[in-house]
Structure formats: C-alpha cells, structure tokens
Amino acid sequence: MNSAKGSFTLILAIILLPILMLISLTTIGISEFYYRQQLIQQHLDRAVMLAIKNLPDYFQAQEVVNNYLKSKQIDFNQTAVEFNDNQVTLRYNSDYQLNFADYFLDLKIPLRVASQAEVRKQSINLIIDLASKVTPEEYENWPTAQFIDSYFNLYHDYASDAHSLTRQCFNQDFNLMKLVALEIVNHYQVNQQGELTIWGSNKNSVGLLPIKAGAYGDNFDYCSAAAWNELLEANYQFPFSSNFTEQIVDLNTGKLRPEYLTSRTVSEIVWGLGQDKFTFNLPLALEQIFKRLVENINSQTNQKIIIVASQPPQNFDQDSLRTQLESRFEKIASIIPEGEKINFYYLIIKQQINLDDYRWQEVLTKAVDRFSSKILLENLILNDQQELSHFVNNFIQARQNYVLSK
C-alpha cells in the first residue's frame, strides 16, 4: 500500500514538475517582456520630448532622437520617427523572444511601443506697463538723446526739457522692461505657436491698447526717431537690425516718415515705446483681458498673462485694490476649463526696490490665493541683468508646453 502511494507521488511529481517549471519560466519570461516594454517606453518618452523641443527643425529633431537612442543598450533600429505639424511620434516595432521558448519552439511576442508628444498652442497676453509716476530721479546723469536734443522744439509739449523727454523713452528700468518684452516677442516670432497679443497700458480710460505691426495708438514717435538716429549712446539704439534701410525720419520736420509708420515691426514699436505720467489700472486691464479670454479660451490652448512693469501704483489702498483684483481673478477662474490652469506673471523690473514693491506683491498674492487651483501666479521682482536672463530662459525653455499625448 505504501509502495503504491509512493509510486503515485513520484509519478505526480514527474508530471507536475515540468508543468510548474514551465509556468515559472513563462512567468519570468512575461515579466521580462513587460519590463523590457516599460524600459523601451521610458526611452521613447524621453527621446520624443527631446525631439519636440527642436521643432520646427525636423532634421535636428531626428538627429537628437537618433543620438539618444544609440546611447542605450537596447537595439532601436526598428524605431520610426514621424512628424506632423506640432507633433512628434516614435513607434518601436519588434518581436520579443521569450528566453526559455527557444529551447522548445520559436515563440515570439509582438512588441509594439509608441510615444507621442505635442506642443500645446499658447495664447499669450503680454502687457507692457507704460505708466510712470516720475521718470526715475536717480538717473539725472542719463544722457540726452542726440535727436531729441536737436528737435526738442517739435516735442516740447511732452516734457519740460529734452533731458526729461529722453528719459521717457529710455531709462535703466524701462530699457530692461523692453528687453524682456523683446526676448519674448522675438522667441515667439521664431517659434510661433498659438497667439501672441501685446498690449501697452494707456493713460486714458480704455486701459490697454494693442500693439500691432505698423501702428500703435499712443504717440511716442520721437522715441523711435531717437533710437534710429542715435550714434553715441548704445542704450538708445535699436538692439536688433531693422528691416528698414532708408532714413526713417524726415530731417526737415523731425517726424517719422509715413511709409515707416505703416511698415515697422512689433519689435521696433516695442523699443520705440515711451513712458507717461499716469497710474496703471490693473483691475481695468484684467477686465479687458477677461473679455478676450472668454472669446478664445479652450482646453487645447495654454493661456499666459505676462505683465512687465517697473513700479506699482503710487499710494495705493491695499484693501480696496485687493477687493477689486479678487473680483477680476474670480471671473477669470470661472471660465478656465477643469484641470487647466492659466499662468499669470507679474514682473517688477527695476534697479532700486522699495517697500511699495513688496506691499504690491503681498496684495497681488492674496488676491490670487483663493483661485490658486486655476491661476498659477509668479510674482517676481527682478533688479539685475542676471535675474532677467534667468527668468527669460526659464520662461522660454523650461515653461514650453511640451506634453506627452500618447
């Protein structure tokens, strides 16, 4: 009896052992398959994100992908790269041989992995604060522009003297503001995605005026004329090459030529902006931006509001201003799709920081606080070239809207 039981146990063991081994090997093989699939997915995801950052240069994007995948131990020769407008797709097609299967049969499992990334379209509202309570007194030694000095009698209604008029066009804080705006504008023009709207604050009740190529509502033509004709002061000259090759100023009248007024680029207009003595009405500006967002917002577009300023309003009432701002931010938050956020940047760019700047930061931060799930605030004070460069690089590179979509 015991002998029969022993024989049965032995036979059962002989039958089950190979089955258990097969199950064990299959489990190990499938685990290795999924591990390899996951590893390939990770590499493709990283490669596709490297590629998307090089668009619209398809050749550079392809080269970046090839170099990255070649550096890995996995054979990626079966990987196809596809470009479609603002999308990059990588497809890996191969067959995976389970490690144990080649001892028994030619068993291969199809291994198909794909990764897709796209550049989300951006809708950017860039607001340049042209308000100035007083052009900074500490820059009394800021030189007079040659053109303004020569033609001041034509523009004396704008300032009491040529020196003050020059400072309305060019001063250290304002120049830095315009350089930041130009970095954003020029990057957008090279890598155009979505829509960029540039606004200049206005001393009248309209709040903001759009800055478009060829025309701008406020009259700072003497700033452009000074920039064009300046020979001595590099801080006044256009910081880029102009497409207009002829003299843009009628030297007999000191006025800009009509053909230039209708053909100048946005960059030329931005550099030719001037400051005036009024208070920037931020609640009114946000109301105007809200109306624009209602017309354009959707879940496929990343919204950004960037305000470049040199100082907060003078003698502002903190409680009153906070209440006004909260009501505007509440309206903006109400139209943002679920799961989406709007990026709001308020940049104070100036050499000398005072207590009002920090009070303004505190009011703005508290006004946005209730809506932080919808409005992502970056409220920065930048007071040197290194900080400005860091922000611009961070905004242009790290905050590009590259997303994995597959």
Short mmCIF file of C-alpha atoms in Angstrom, two decimals:
data_model
loop_
_atom_site.label_atom_id
_atom_site.label_comp_id
_atom_site.label_asym_id
_atom_site.label_seq_id
_atom_site.Cartn_x
_atom_site.Cartn_y
_atom_site.Cartn_z
CA MET A 1 0.00 0.00 0.00
CA ASN A 2 2.72 2.43 0.98
CA SER A 3 4.67 1.42 -2.11
CA ALA A 4 1.67 2.27 -4.31
CA LYS A 5 1.28 5.65 -2.65
CA GLY A 6 4.97 6.36 -3.10
CA SER A 7 4.80 5.41 -6.75
CA PHE A 8 1.77 7.64 -7.28
CA THR A 9 3.51 10.57 -5.59
CA LEU A 10 6.60 10.04 -7.74
CA ILE A 11 4.54 9.88 -10.93
CA LEU A 12 2.62 13.00 -9.90
CA ALA A 13 5.86 14.81 -9.18
CA ILE A 14 7.29 13.75 -12.54
CA ILE A 15 4.18 15.09 -14.28
CA LEU A 16 3.78 18.32 -12.27
CA LEU A 17 7.42 19.34 -12.02
CA PRO A 18 7.81 20.18 -15.74
CA ILE A 19 4.43 21.96 -15.66
CA LEU A 20 5.47 24.01 -12.65
CA MET A 21 8.81 24.77 -14.27
CA LEU A 22 7.05 25.79 -17.47
CA ILE A 23 4.67 28.06 -15.54
CA SER A 24 7.57 29.51 -13.59
CA LEU A 25 9.65 30.14 -16.73
CA THR A 26 6.64 31.60 -18.50
CA THR A 27 6.00 33.96 -15.59
CA ILE A 28 9.64 35.03 -15.59
CA GLY A 29 9.62 35.45 -19.37
CA ILE A 30 6.44 37.52 -19.38
CA SER A 31 7.77 39.63 -16.50
CA GLU A 32 10.93 40.26 -18.53
CA PHE A 33 8.79 41.13 -21.54
CA TYR A 34 6.80 43.75 -19.60
CA TYR A 35 9.97 45.10 -18.02
CA ARG A 36 11.54 45.49 -21.44
CA GLN A 37 8.37 47.11 -22.77
CA GLN A 38 8.36 49.56 -19.87
CA LEU A 39 12.05 50.35 -20.38
CA ILE A 40 11.53 50.98 -24.10
CA GLN A 41 8.54 53.21 -23.28
CA GLN A 42 10.66 55.27 -20.91
CA HIS A 43 13.39 55.72 -23.51
CA LEU A 44 10.88 56.64 -26.23
CA ASP A 45 9.18 59.15 -23.92
CA ARG A 46 12.49 60.85 -23.20
CA ALA A 47 13.52 60.79 -26.85
CA VAL A 48 10.23 62.24 -28.09
CA MET A 49 10.46 65.10 -25.57
CA LEU A 50 13.96 65.88 -26.80
CA ALA A 51 12.66 65.88 -30.37
CA ILE A 52 9.70 68.17 -29.73
CA LYS A 53 11.97 70.82 -28.23
CA ASN A 54 13.84 71.05 -31.54
CA LEU A 55 10.80 71.73 -33.71
CA PRO A 56 10.32 73.15 -36.27
CA ASP A 57 13.81 71.91 -37.27
CA TYR A 58 12.86 68.33 -38.25
CA PHE A 59 16.42 67.35 -39.20
CA GLN A 60 17.78 68.45 -35.83
CA ALA A 61 14.90 66.69 -34.05
CA GLN A 62 15.63 63.45 -35.94
CA GLU A 63 19.34 63.67 -35.13
CA VAL A 64 18.64 64.25 -31.42
CA VAL A 65 16.40 61.16 -31.33
CA ASN A 66 18.98 59.00 -33.14
CA ASN A 67 21.81 60.08 -30.86
CA TYR A 68 19.78 59.48 -27.71
CA LEU A 69 18.56 56.00 -28.73
CA LYS A 70 22.03 54.94 -29.92
CA SER A 71 23.35 55.63 -26.45
CA LYS A 72 21.08 52.94 -24.98
CA GLN A 73 21.87 49.22 -24.82
CA ILE A 74 18.60 48.25 -26.50
CA ASP A 75 18.55 47.94 -30.28
CA PHE A 76 16.25 50.73 -31.51
CA ASN A 77 16.81 50.16 -35.24
CA GLN A 78 13.13 49.23 -35.58
CA THR A 79 12.03 52.68 -34.40
CA ALA A 80 10.24 55.04 -36.81
CA VAL A 81 10.08 58.81 -36.27
CA GLU A 82 7.03 60.65 -37.60
CA PHE A 83 6.49 64.42 -37.74
CA ASN A 84 3.07 66.00 -38.10
CA ASP A 85 2.76 69.78 -37.66
CA ASN A 86 3.42 70.28 -33.94
CA GLN A 87 3.59 66.58 -33.06
CA VAL A 88 6.36 64.01 -32.95
CA THR A 89 5.58 60.28 -32.79
CA LEU A 90 8.06 57.44 -32.18
CA ARG A 91 7.00 53.88 -32.97
CA TYR A 92 9.01 50.82 -31.93
CA ASN A 93 8.03 47.61 -33.76
CA SER A 94 9.80 44.35 -32.99
CA ASP A 95 9.23 40.77 -31.84
CA TYR A 96 10.31 39.62 -28.41
CA GLN A 97 11.65 36.08 -27.96
CA LEU A 98 10.87 34.68 -24.51
CA ASN A 99 14.14 33.46 -23.03
CA PHE A 100 13.02 29.87 -22.36
CA ALA A 101 10.95 29.43 -25.52
CA ASP A 102 13.82 28.90 -27.93
CA TYR A 103 14.50 25.56 -26.18
CA PHE A 104 11.08 24.28 -27.20
CA LEU A 105 9.65 26.31 -30.06
CA ASP A 106 10.02 29.56 -31.94
CA LEU A 107 7.68 31.61 -29.75
CA LYS A 108 7.82 35.37 -30.29
CA ILE A 109 5.55 38.03 -28.86
CA PRO A 110 4.93 41.24 -30.85
CA LEU A 111 6.46 44.19 -29.02
CA ARG A 112 4.82 47.44 -30.12
CA VAL A 113 5.57 50.65 -28.25
CA ALA A 114 4.65 54.21 -29.24
CA SER A 115 5.23 57.63 -27.75
CA GLN A 116 3.81 60.91 -28.98
CA ALA A 117 4.42 64.48 -27.86
CA GLU A 118 2.97 67.74 -29.00
CA VAL A 119 3.50 71.43 -28.48
CA ARG A 120 0.39 72.84 -26.90
CA LYS A 121 -0.62 76.09 -28.51
CA GLN A 122 -0.09 79.11 -26.34
CA SER A 123 -2.23 82.18 -26.07
CA ILE A 124 -0.04 84.87 -24.55
CA ASN A 125 -1.17 88.32 -23.44
CA LEU A 126 1.96 90.40 -22.90
CA ILE A 127 1.23 93.72 -21.18
CA ILE A 128 3.89 96.43 -21.04
CA ASP A 129 3.21 98.96 -18.29
CA LEU A 130 3.94 102.41 -19.73
CA ALA A 131 2.88 104.29 -16.60
CA SER A 132 5.44 106.25 -14.68
CA LYS A 133 4.74 108.34 -11.58
CA VAL A 134 8.01 110.16 -12.30
CA THR A 135 10.80 109.13 -14.58
CA PRO A 136 13.44 107.99 -12.04
CA GLU A 137 15.16 110.95 -10.43
CA GLU A 138 18.32 108.97 -9.65
CA TYR A 139 19.13 108.93 -13.36
CA GLU A 140 19.72 112.67 -13.68
CA ASN A 141 23.00 111.87 -15.40
CA TRP A 142 21.22 109.73 -18.01
CA PRO A 143 22.39 111.50 -21.21
CA THR A 144 20.09 113.33 -23.59
CA ALA A 145 19.45 111.62 -26.92
CA GLN A 146 21.03 113.45 -29.83
CA PHE A 147 17.86 113.51 -31.89
CA ILE A 148 15.70 114.77 -29.03
CA ASP A 149 18.24 117.44 -28.18
CA SER A 150 18.19 118.65 -31.80
CA TYR A 151 14.42 118.50 -32.34
CA PHE A 152 13.11 119.19 -28.85
CA ASN A 153 11.17 122.25 -30.00
CA LEU A 154 8.88 119.91 -32.00
CA TYR A 155 8.05 117.80 -28.95
CA HIS A 156 8.26 120.24 -26.05
CA ASP A 157 4.58 119.61 -25.20
CA TYR A 158 5.55 116.15 -23.93
CA ALA A 159 8.16 117.27 -21.39
CA SER A 160 9.68 120.36 -19.86
CA ASP A 161 13.15 119.74 -21.26
CA ALA A 162 14.99 117.45 -23.68
CA HIS A 163 16.57 115.51 -20.86
CA SER A 164 13.20 114.58 -19.32
CA LEU A 165 11.85 113.69 -22.75
CA THR A 166 14.81 111.34 -23.31
CA ARG A 167 14.14 109.62 -20.00
CA GLN A 168 10.54 109.00 -21.02
CA CYS A 169 11.90 106.90 -23.91
CA PHE A 170 15.00 105.44 -22.28
CA ASN A 171 15.98 104.88 -18.68
CA GLN A 172 17.58 101.93 -16.94
CA ASP A 173 14.38 100.36 -15.61
CA PHE A 174 12.37 100.95 -18.77
CA ASN A 175 15.13 99.65 -21.03
CA LEU A 176 15.26 96.40 -19.03
CA MET A 177 11.47 96.08 -19.26
CA LYS A 178 11.56 96.48 -23.03
CA LEU A 179 14.42 93.99 -23.39
CA VAL A 180 12.42 91.33 -21.53
CA ALA A 181 9.40 92.04 -23.74
CA LEU A 182 11.57 91.81 -26.87
CA GLU A 183 13.02 88.45 -25.79
CA ILE A 184 9.51 87.03 -25.53
CA VAL A 185 8.32 88.66 -28.76
CA ASN A 186 11.33 87.55 -30.79
CA HIS A 187 11.23 83.99 -29.48
CA TYR A 188 7.55 83.78 -30.32
CA GLN A 189 8.15 85.04 -33.85
CA VAL A 190 10.77 82.33 -34.44
CA ASN A 191 8.76 79.51 -32.85
CA GLN A 192 5.20 80.62 -33.49
CA GLN A 193 2.65 78.56 -31.59
CA GLY A 194 -0.84 79.85 -30.89
CA GLU A 195 -1.35 83.57 -30.49
CA LEU A 196 0.66 86.42 -29.00
CA THR A 197 -1.13 89.67 -28.18
CA ILE A 198 0.95 92.61 -26.99
CA TRP A 199 -0.65 95.43 -25.06
CA GLY A 200 0.58 98.81 -23.94
CA SER A 201 -1.03 100.41 -20.90
CA ASN A 202 -2.83 103.62 -21.76
CA LYS A 203 -3.43 106.77 -19.73
CA ASN A 204 -6.99 107.06 -21.00
CA SER A 205 -9.96 105.06 -19.70
CA VAL A 206 -9.54 102.24 -22.25
CA GLY A 207 -6.87 100.65 -20.06
CA LEU A 208 -4.91 98.80 -22.75
CA LEU A 209 -4.13 99.38 -26.41
CA PRO A 210 -2.97 96.54 -28.69
CA ILE A 211 0.50 96.84 -30.18
CA LYS A 212 0.46 95.62 -33.76
CA ALA A 213 2.98 95.75 -36.59
CA GLY A 214 2.71 99.03 -38.46
CA ALA A 215 0.79 101.02 -35.86
CA TYR A 216 0.28 101.79 -32.20
CA GLY A 217 -2.32 104.07 -30.62
CA ASP A 218 -0.09 106.19 -28.35
CA ASN A 219 2.26 108.72 -29.85
CA PHE A 220 5.88 108.04 -28.91
CA ASP A 221 7.29 108.54 -32.38
CA TYR A 222 10.14 110.66 -31.05
CA CYS A 223 11.44 107.57 -29.18
CA SER A 224 11.73 105.58 -32.43
CA ALA A 225 13.30 108.56 -34.16
CA ALA A 226 15.84 108.93 -31.36
CA ALA A 227 16.69 105.20 -31.43
CA TRP A 228 17.18 105.27 -35.20
CA ASN A 229 19.44 108.34 -35.26
CA GLU A 230 21.46 107.77 -32.09
CA LEU A 231 25.20 107.40 -32.70
CA LEU A 232 26.75 107.84 -29.25
CA GLU A 233 24.53 106.08 -26.72
CA ALA A 234 24.20 102.32 -27.34
CA ASN A 235 21.44 102.18 -24.70
CA TYR A 236 19.20 104.17 -27.07
CA GLN A 237 19.87 102.34 -30.33
CA PHE A 238 17.65 99.53 -31.62
CA PRO A 239 19.06 96.31 -30.06
CA PHE A 240 18.45 94.45 -33.34
CA SER A 241 18.78 95.00 -37.07
CA SER A 242 15.93 96.93 -38.65
CA ASN A 243 14.43 95.82 -41.95
CA PHE A 244 14.04 99.45 -42.94
CA THR A 245 17.19 100.58 -44.73
CA GLU A 246 16.31 104.19 -45.54
CA GLN A 247 16.26 107.10 -43.13
CA ILE A 248 13.01 106.78 -41.19
CA VAL A 249 12.90 110.44 -40.16
CA ASP A 250 12.19 113.44 -42.34
CA LEU A 251 15.11 115.56 -41.16
CA ASN A 252 13.37 118.75 -42.26
CA THR A 253 10.36 118.18 -40.00
CA GLY A 254 11.80 115.79 -37.41
CA LYS A 255 8.80 113.48 -37.93
CA LEU A 256 8.78 109.79 -38.82
CA ARG A 257 8.13 109.13 -42.49
CA PRO A 258 4.59 107.82 -43.18
CA GLU A 259 5.91 104.76 -45.05
CA TYR A 260 7.87 103.72 -41.95
CA LEU A 261 4.92 104.26 -39.61
CA THR A 262 2.89 101.70 -41.55
CA SER A 263 5.65 99.14 -42.05
CA ARG A 264 7.59 98.99 -38.77
CA THR A 265 7.75 95.67 -36.94
CA VAL A 266 6.36 94.89 -33.50
CA SER A 267 9.91 94.79 -32.14
CA GLU A 268 10.61 98.28 -33.47
CA ILE A 269 7.40 99.57 -31.93
CA VAL A 270 8.21 97.97 -28.56
CA TRP A 271 11.66 99.55 -28.45
CA GLY A 272 10.15 102.88 -29.52
CA LEU A 273 7.66 102.97 -26.64
CA GLY A 274 7.76 105.75 -24.06
CA GLN A 275 6.50 106.21 -20.52
CA ASP A 276 3.98 108.78 -19.37
CA LYS A 277 2.77 110.09 -16.01
CA PHE A 278 -0.33 108.10 -15.08
CA THR A 279 -1.29 105.13 -12.90
CA PHE A 280 -1.62 101.70 -14.47
CA ASN A 281 -5.12 100.46 -13.75
CA LEU A 282 -4.57 96.72 -13.28
CA PRO A 283 -8.21 95.83 -12.44
CA LEU A 284 -9.36 97.55 -15.64
CA ALA A 285 -6.64 95.76 -17.62
CA LEU A 286 -7.72 92.38 -16.20
CA GLU A 287 -11.32 93.15 -17.14
CA GLN A 288 -10.18 93.72 -20.69
CA ILE A 289 -8.12 90.52 -20.69
CA PHE A 290 -11.09 88.58 -19.27
CA LYS A 291 -13.26 89.62 -22.23
CA ARG A 292 -10.56 88.39 -24.57
CA LEU A 293 -10.22 85.07 -22.72
CA VAL A 294 -13.97 84.47 -22.99
CA GLU A 295 -13.62 84.62 -26.78
CA ASN A 296 -10.52 82.44 -27.05
CA ILE A 297 -10.12 80.07 -24.10
CA ASN A 298 -10.30 76.31 -24.69
CA SER A 299 -8.75 73.19 -23.23
CA GLN A 300 -6.29 72.81 -26.11
CA THR A 301 -4.56 76.16 -25.53
CA ASN A 302 -2.32 77.13 -22.66
CA GLN A 303 -3.11 80.67 -21.50
CA LYS A 304 -0.47 83.06 -20.21
CA ILE A 305 -0.73 86.63 -18.95
CA ILE A 306 2.59 88.45 -18.56
CA ILE A 307 2.75 91.96 -17.13
CA VAL A 308 6.08 93.76 -17.34
CA ALA A 309 6.19 96.80 -15.05
CA SER A 310 8.75 98.98 -13.30
CA GLN A 311 6.74 100.01 -10.25
CA PRO A 312 3.36 99.51 -8.57
CA PRO A 313 0.71 102.23 -8.40
CA GLN A 314 1.61 105.11 -6.11
CA ASN A 315 -0.11 105.38 -2.70
CA PHE A 316 -2.50 102.52 -3.42
CA ASP A 317 -5.17 101.41 -0.92
CA GLN A 318 -4.28 97.78 -0.18
CA ASP A 319 -7.74 96.62 0.90
CA SER A 320 -9.60 98.35 -1.91
CA LEU A 321 -7.15 97.15 -4.55
CA ARG A 322 -7.23 93.57 -3.24
CA THR A 323 -11.04 93.53 -3.40
CA GLN A 324 -11.02 94.80 -6.98
CA LEU A 325 -8.39 92.29 -8.06
CA GLU A 326 -10.14 89.36 -6.38
CA SER A 327 -13.35 90.07 -8.29
CA ARG A 328 -11.42 90.08 -11.60
CA PHE A 329 -9.50 86.91 -10.78
CA GLU A 330 -12.73 85.20 -9.76
CA LYS A 331 -14.22 85.95 -13.19
CA ILE A 332 -11.10 84.67 -14.95
CA ALA A 333 -11.01 81.48 -12.84
CA SER A 334 -14.68 80.80 -13.63
CA ILE A 335 -14.00 80.33 -17.36
CA ILE A 336 -10.89 78.15 -17.09
CA PRO A 337 -11.72 74.52 -18.01
CA GLU A 338 -11.50 71.91 -15.26
CA GLY A 339 -7.99 70.55 -14.88
CA GLU A 340 -6.45 73.53 -16.68
CA LYS A 341 -4.50 76.46 -15.29
CA ILE A 342 -3.67 79.92 -16.52
CA ASN A 343 -0.14 81.20 -15.92
CA PHE A 344 -0.04 84.76 -14.57
CA TYR A 345 3.33 86.51 -14.37
CA TYR A 346 3.72 89.93 -12.79
CA LEU A 347 7.26 91.20 -13.17
CA ILE A 348 8.50 94.32 -11.42
CA ILE A 349 11.75 95.23 -13.16
CA LYS A 350 13.77 97.97 -11.54
CA GLN A 351 17.18 98.82 -10.14
CA GLN A 352 16.07 100.21 -6.77
CA ILE A 353 13.49 98.22 -4.78
CA ASN A 354 11.35 99.88 -2.10
CA LEU A 355 8.66 98.96 0.41
CA ASP A 356 5.81 99.66 -2.04
CA ASP A 357 7.10 96.89 -4.30
CA TYR A 358 6.75 94.31 -1.52
CA ARG A 359 3.35 95.66 -0.43
CA TRP A 360 2.18 95.31 -4.03
CA GLN A 361 3.47 91.72 -4.16
CA GLU A 362 1.57 90.89 -0.97
CA VAL A 363 -1.71 92.36 -2.27
CA LEU A 364 -1.43 90.51 -5.59
CA THR A 365 -0.55 87.20 -3.93
CA LYS A 366 -3.51 87.41 -1.53
CA ALA A 367 -5.88 88.40 -4.33
CA VAL A 368 -4.98 85.27 -6.32
CA ASP A 369 -4.77 82.91 -3.34
CA ARG A 370 -8.40 81.69 -3.43
CA PHE A 371 -8.04 80.76 -7.09
CA SER A 372 -4.64 79.04 -6.98
CA SER A 373 -6.15 75.83 -8.40
CA LYS A 374 -6.90 77.71 -11.64
CA ILE A 375 -4.44 80.64 -11.66
CA LEU A 376 -0.72 79.97 -11.22
CA LEU A 377 0.90 83.23 -10.09
CA GLU A 378 4.57 84.10 -10.41
CA ASN A 379 5.03 87.46 -8.76
CA LEU A 380 8.67 88.47 -9.19
CA ILE A 381 10.89 91.46 -8.55
CA LEU A 382 13.88 91.46 -10.88
CA ASN A 383 16.60 94.02 -10.36
CA ASP A 384 19.65 92.94 -12.30
CA GLN A 385 20.54 91.56 -15.71
CA GLN A 386 21.35 88.09 -14.36
CA GLU A 387 17.89 87.72 -12.82
CA LEU A 388 16.28 88.93 -16.03
CA SER A 389 18.24 86.45 -18.13
CA HIS A 390 17.32 83.65 -15.74
CA PHE A 391 13.62 84.48 -16.00
CA VAL A 392 13.66 84.77 -19.79
CA ASN A 393 15.50 81.47 -20.22
CA ASN A 394 13.19 79.79 -17.72
CA PHE A 395 10.09 81.16 -19.43
CA ILE A 396 11.22 80.32 -22.95
CA GLN A 397 12.78 76.91 -22.32
CA ALA A 398 11.55 75.23 -19.15
CA ARG A 399 7.99 76.50 -19.47
CA GLN A 400 7.38 75.45 -23.03
CA ASN A 401 4.20 73.43 -23.20
CA TYR A 402 5.53 70.09 -24.42
CA VAL A 403 3.19 67.31 -23.35
CA LEU A 404 3.16 63.55 -23.86
CA SER A 405 -0.09 62.77 -25.61
CA LYS A 406 0.31 59.05 -26.32
#
